[in-house]
mmCIF file of C-alpha atoms in Angstrom:
data_model
loop_
_atom_site.group_PDB
_atom_site.id
_atom_site.type_symbol
_atom_site.label_atom_id
_atom_site.label_comp_id
_atom_site.label_asym_id
_atom_site.label_seq_id
_atom_site.Cartn_x
_atom_site.Cartn_y
_atom_site.Cartn_z
ATOM 1 C CA UNK A 34 -17.618 34.652 38.064
ATOM 2 C CA UNK A 35 -15.896 36.481 35.267
ATOM 3 C CA UNK A 36 -15.282 34.696 32.003
ATOM 4 C CA UNK A 37 -11.706 35.276 30.849
ATOM 5 C CA UNK A 38 -11.250 33.325 27.616
ATOM 6 C CA UNK A 39 -12.565 30.251 25.932
ATOM 7 C CA UNK A 40 -10.160 27.424 25.257
ATOM 8 C CA UNK A 41 -8.887 27.058 21.717
ATOM 9 C CA UNK A 42 -11.174 24.939 19.589
ATOM 10 C CA UNK A 43 -9.466 21.939 18.045
ATOM 11 C CA UNK A 44 -11.307 20.578 15.040
ATOM 12 C CA UNK A 45 -10.905 16.865 14.434
ATOM 13 C CA UNK A 46 -11.888 15.514 11.029
ATOM 14 C CA UNK A 47 -14.398 12.663 10.872
ATOM 15 C CA UNK A 48 -11.775 10.412 9.330
ATOM 16 C CA UNK A 49 -8.012 10.824 9.360
ATOM 17 C CA UNK A 50 -4.605 9.492 10.266
ATOM 18 C CA UNK A 51 -2.314 10.462 13.119
ATOM 19 C CA UNK A 52 1.068 9.673 14.675
ATOM 20 C CA UNK A 53 2.542 10.410 18.129
ATOM 21 C CA UNK A 54 5.483 12.205 16.486
ATOM 22 C CA UNK A 55 3.101 14.693 14.828
ATOM 23 C CA UNK A 56 1.066 15.870 17.840
ATOM 24 C CA UNK A 57 -2.020 17.875 16.989
ATOM 25 C CA UNK A 58 -1.703 17.094 13.283
ATOM 26 C CA UNK A 59 -4.272 15.046 11.436
ATOM 27 C CA UNK A 60 -3.564 13.660 7.979
ATOM 28 C CA UNK A 61 -6.633 13.527 5.748
ATOM 29 C CA UNK A 62 -5.698 10.334 3.894
ATOM 30 C CA UNK A 63 -3.439 7.307 4.292
ATOM 31 C CA UNK A 64 -1.369 8.563 1.327
ATOM 32 C CA UNK A 65 -0.831 11.981 2.941
ATOM 33 C CA UNK A 66 0.110 10.221 6.189
ATOM 34 C CA UNK A 67 2.620 7.928 4.463
ATOM 35 C CA UNK A 68 4.151 10.853 2.590
ATOM 36 C CA UNK A 69 4.854 12.433 5.994
ATOM 37 C CA UNK A 70 5.787 9.185 7.759
ATOM 38 C CA UNK A 71 8.418 8.309 5.136
ATOM 39 C CA UNK A 72 9.817 11.861 5.052
ATOM 40 C CA UNK A 73 12.887 13.434 6.596
ATOM 41 C CA UNK A 74 10.527 15.438 8.850
ATOM 42 C CA UNK A 75 9.273 12.245 10.534
ATOM 43 C CA UNK A 76 12.818 10.939 10.906
ATOM 44 C CA UNK A 77 13.899 14.233 12.484
ATOM 45 C CA UNK A 78 10.923 14.154 14.873
ATOM 46 C CA UNK A 79 11.848 10.585 15.881
ATOM 47 C CA UNK A 80 15.476 11.543 16.498
ATOM 48 C CA UNK A 81 14.438 14.571 18.563
ATOM 49 C CA UNK A 82 12.047 12.434 20.644
ATOM 50 C CA UNK A 83 14.419 9.472 20.969
ATOM 51 C CA UNK A 84 11.753 7.311 19.326
ATOM 52 C CA UNK A 85 12.144 4.372 16.981
ATOM 53 C CA UNK A 86 10.696 4.301 13.495
ATOM 54 C CA UNK A 87 10.279 1.155 11.449
ATOM 55 C CA UNK A 88 12.172 1.224 8.149
ATOM 56 C CA UNK A 89 10.352 2.310 4.994
ATOM 57 C CA UNK A 90 10.368 -1.260 3.652
ATOM 58 C CA UNK A 91 8.804 -2.668 6.856
ATOM 59 C CA UNK A 92 5.446 -4.439 6.644
ATOM 60 C CA UNK A 93 2.642 -1.866 6.636
ATOM 61 C CA UNK A 94 -0.273 -2.437 8.978
ATOM 62 C CA UNK A 95 -3.502 -0.447 8.773
ATOM 63 C CA UNK A 96 -4.797 0.209 12.285
ATOM 64 C CA UNK A 97 -8.495 1.127 12.437
ATOM 65 C CA UNK A 98 -9.050 3.385 15.456
ATOM 66 C CA UNK A 99 -12.249 4.683 17.011
ATOM 67 C CA UNK A 100 -12.330 8.490 16.569
ATOM 68 C CA UNK A 101 -13.755 9.029 20.059
ATOM 69 C CA UNK A 102 -10.667 7.347 21.519
ATOM 70 C CA UNK A 103 -8.440 9.735 19.563
ATOM 71 C CA UNK A 104 -10.392 12.796 20.713
ATOM 72 C CA UNK A 105 -10.385 11.646 24.348
ATOM 73 C CA UNK A 106 -6.674 10.804 24.100
ATOM 74 C CA UNK A 107 -6.946 7.169 25.171
ATOM 75 C CA UNK A 108 -3.343 6.118 25.907
ATOM 76 C CA UNK A 109 -3.543 2.833 23.999
ATOM 77 C CA UNK A 110 -3.759 4.725 20.673
ATOM 78 C CA UNK A 111 -0.299 6.263 21.005
ATOM 79 C CA UNK A 112 1.146 3.261 22.819
ATOM 80 C CA UNK A 113 0.030 0.877 20.056
ATOM 81 C CA UNK A 114 1.452 3.056 17.266
ATOM 82 C CA UNK A 115 4.760 3.534 19.098
ATOM 83 C CA UNK A 116 5.079 -0.161 19.945
ATOM 84 C CA UNK A 117 4.386 -1.219 16.372
ATOM 85 C CA UNK A 118 7.151 1.122 15.186
ATOM 86 C CA UNK A 119 9.543 -0.280 17.800
ATOM 87 C CA UNK A 120 8.711 -3.844 16.684
ATOM 88 C CA UNK A 121 9.573 -3.040 13.066
ATOM 89 C CA UNK A 122 6.037 -2.621 11.711
ATOM 90 C CA UNK A 123 5.012 0.530 9.863
ATOM 91 C CA UNK A 124 1.574 1.486 11.218
ATOM 92 C CA UNK A 125 -1.000 3.282 9.089
ATOM 93 C CA UNK A 126 -3.319 4.473 11.904
ATOM 94 C CA UNK A 127 -6.716 5.570 10.596
ATOM 95 C CA UNK A 128 -9.394 6.897 12.935
ATOM 96 C CA UNK A 129 -13.051 6.573 12.015
ATOM 97 C CA UNK A 130 -16.446 7.032 13.646
ATOM 98 C CA UNK A 131 -16.927 3.279 13.862
ATOM 99 C CA UNK A 132 -19.523 1.927 11.532
ATOM 100 C CA UNK A 133 -17.831 3.063 8.319
ATOM 101 C CA UNK A 134 -14.798 0.789 8.685
ATOM 102 C CA UNK A 135 -15.659 -1.074 5.511
ATOM 103 C CA UNK A 136 -15.658 2.159 3.504
ATOM 104 C CA UNK A 137 -12.075 2.847 4.595
ATOM 105 C CA UNK A 138 -10.976 -0.621 3.509
ATOM 106 C CA UNK A 139 -12.939 -0.297 0.265
ATOM 107 C CA UNK A 140 -11.915 3.263 -0.653
ATOM 108 C CA UNK A 141 -8.406 3.976 0.670
ATOM 109 C CA UNK A 142 -6.662 0.684 1.425
ATOM 110 C CA UNK A 143 -5.222 -1.805 -1.012
ATOM 111 C CA UNK A 144 -2.593 -4.530 -1.100
ATOM 112 C CA UNK A 145 0.067 -5.704 -3.509
ATOM 113 C CA UNK A 146 -2.009 -8.873 -3.965
ATOM 114 C CA UNK A 147 -5.163 -7.047 -4.973
ATOM 115 C CA UNK A 148 -6.051 -6.865 -8.611
ATOM 116 C CA UNK A 149 -6.805 -3.400 -10.003
ATOM 117 C CA UNK A 150 -9.812 -4.713 -11.904
ATOM 118 C CA UNK A 151 -11.625 -5.843 -8.756
ATOM 119 C CA UNK A 152 -11.903 -2.387 -7.163
ATOM 120 C CA UNK A 153 -15.136 -0.561 -6.414
ATOM 121 C CA UNK A 154 -15.716 2.677 -8.292
ATOM 122 C CA UNK A 155 -15.379 4.494 -4.944
ATOM 123 C CA UNK A 156 -11.693 3.464 -4.678
ATOM 124 C CA UNK A 157 -9.474 6.552 -4.435
ATOM 125 C CA UNK A 158 -5.936 5.559 -5.506
ATOM 126 C CA UNK A 159 -4.679 9.128 -4.992
ATOM 127 C CA UNK A 160 -5.511 8.784 -1.260
ATOM 128 C CA UNK A 161 -4.786 5.080 -0.791
ATOM 129 C CA UNK A 162 -2.076 3.110 0.967
ATOM 130 C CA UNK A 163 -0.981 -0.431 0.252
ATOM 131 C CA UNK A 164 -0.919 -2.517 3.437
ATOM 132 C CA UNK A 165 0.195 -6.011 4.442
ATOM 133 C CA UNK A 166 -2.324 -6.480 7.279
ATOM 134 C CA UNK A 167 -5.266 -4.764 8.967
ATOM 135 C CA UNK A 168 -5.851 -4.464 12.725
ATOM 136 C CA UNK A 169 -9.349 -3.416 13.812
ATOM 137 C CA UNK A 170 -9.396 -1.810 17.290
ATOM 138 C CA UNK A 171 -12.751 -0.039 16.985
ATOM 139 C CA UNK A 172 -14.846 -2.687 18.710
ATOM 140 C CA UNK A 173 -17.316 -2.979 15.824
ATOM 141 C CA UNK A 174 -17.423 -5.488 12.975
ATOM 142 C CA UNK A 175 -15.933 -4.373 9.670
ATOM 143 C CA UNK A 176 -19.505 -4.177 8.318
ATOM 144 C CA UNK A 177 -22.664 -4.044 10.386
ATOM 145 C CA UNK A 178 -22.309 -1.507 13.167
ATOM 146 C CA UNK A 179 -22.307 -2.118 16.899
ATOM 147 C CA UNK A 180 -24.819 -4.937 16.851
ATOM 148 C CA UNK A 181 -23.208 -6.727 13.917
ATOM 149 C CA UNK A 182 -26.723 -7.532 12.824
ATOM 150 C CA UNK A 183 -26.368 -6.989 9.100
ATOM 151 C CA UNK A 184 -26.332 -10.477 7.618
ATOM 152 C CA UNK A 185 -25.509 -8.983 4.219
ATOM 153 C CA UNK A 186 -22.473 -7.325 5.789
ATOM 154 C CA UNK A 187 -20.746 -10.661 6.154
ATOM 155 C CA UNK A 188 -20.560 -11.041 2.373
ATOM 156 C CA UNK A 189 -19.345 -7.467 1.935
ATOM 157 C CA UNK A 190 -16.548 -8.003 4.475
ATOM 158 C CA UNK A 191 -15.556 -11.309 2.885
ATOM 159 C CA UNK A 192 -15.403 -9.663 -0.529
ATOM 160 C CA UNK A 193 -13.310 -6.710 0.630
ATOM 161 C CA UNK A 194 -10.861 -8.731 2.684
ATOM 162 C CA UNK A 195 -10.778 -11.599 0.195
ATOM 163 C CA UNK A 196 -9.714 -9.360 -2.666
ATOM 164 C CA UNK A 197 -6.967 -7.789 -0.528
ATOM 165 C CA UNK A 198 -5.777 -11.185 0.736
ATOM 166 C CA UNK A 199 -4.120 -9.767 3.868
ATOM 167 C CA UNK A 200 -4.437 -10.871 7.504
ATOM 168 C CA UNK A 201 -7.272 -9.157 9.403
ATOM 169 C CA UNK A 202 -7.061 -8.995 13.197
ATOM 170 C CA UNK A 203 -9.635 -7.790 15.687
ATOM 171 C CA UNK A 204 -7.908 -6.354 18.735
ATOM 172 C CA UNK A 205 -10.485 -4.429 20.737
ATOM 173 C CA UNK A 206 -8.791 -2.386 23.473
ATOM 174 C CA UNK A 207 -9.651 -3.116 27.071
ATOM 175 C CA UNK A 208 -10.889 0.091 28.600
ATOM 176 C CA UNK A 209 -12.071 0.654 32.155
ATOM 177 C CA UNK A 210 -15.115 2.717 32.931
ATOM 178 C CA UNK A 211 -14.990 4.980 35.945
ATOM 179 C CA UNK A 212 -17.634 4.241 38.537
#
């Protein structure tokens, strides 16, 4: 057989943000994402698609997504983001490889309740977003990896979430495996 052409390579960053109204675009930080999401460009994309966007003053919810599910285009990713918008919540969808969820919370998420003096030196305010809640859909604990075996991780998670003082929900997606 003759080889005609290779498909276009799409590079997906290890960590990033995305939105159904910006197909094929990955934002490299929650701040970059929010700058787009609150822009006239996002509003125009929503109007063109007949989609609803939550207002700028809506509660902001960080959604931790498993990068593999983004790459494989699992429908729940886009459905969850779209439904949150329709329900009046402003999603901040962040995809990660899985076991570094705590570094995202530590380095690029904050809350209005959090005190500036309690931040780790790794905190990046220029990339950060202030959120009112966090939803973890990755299927792993915030700290500890797939087995959740790191006893010390419990204290790290308590410290991170305690200083933010926002609700934290675990909502692992139900996926079916083909036989």
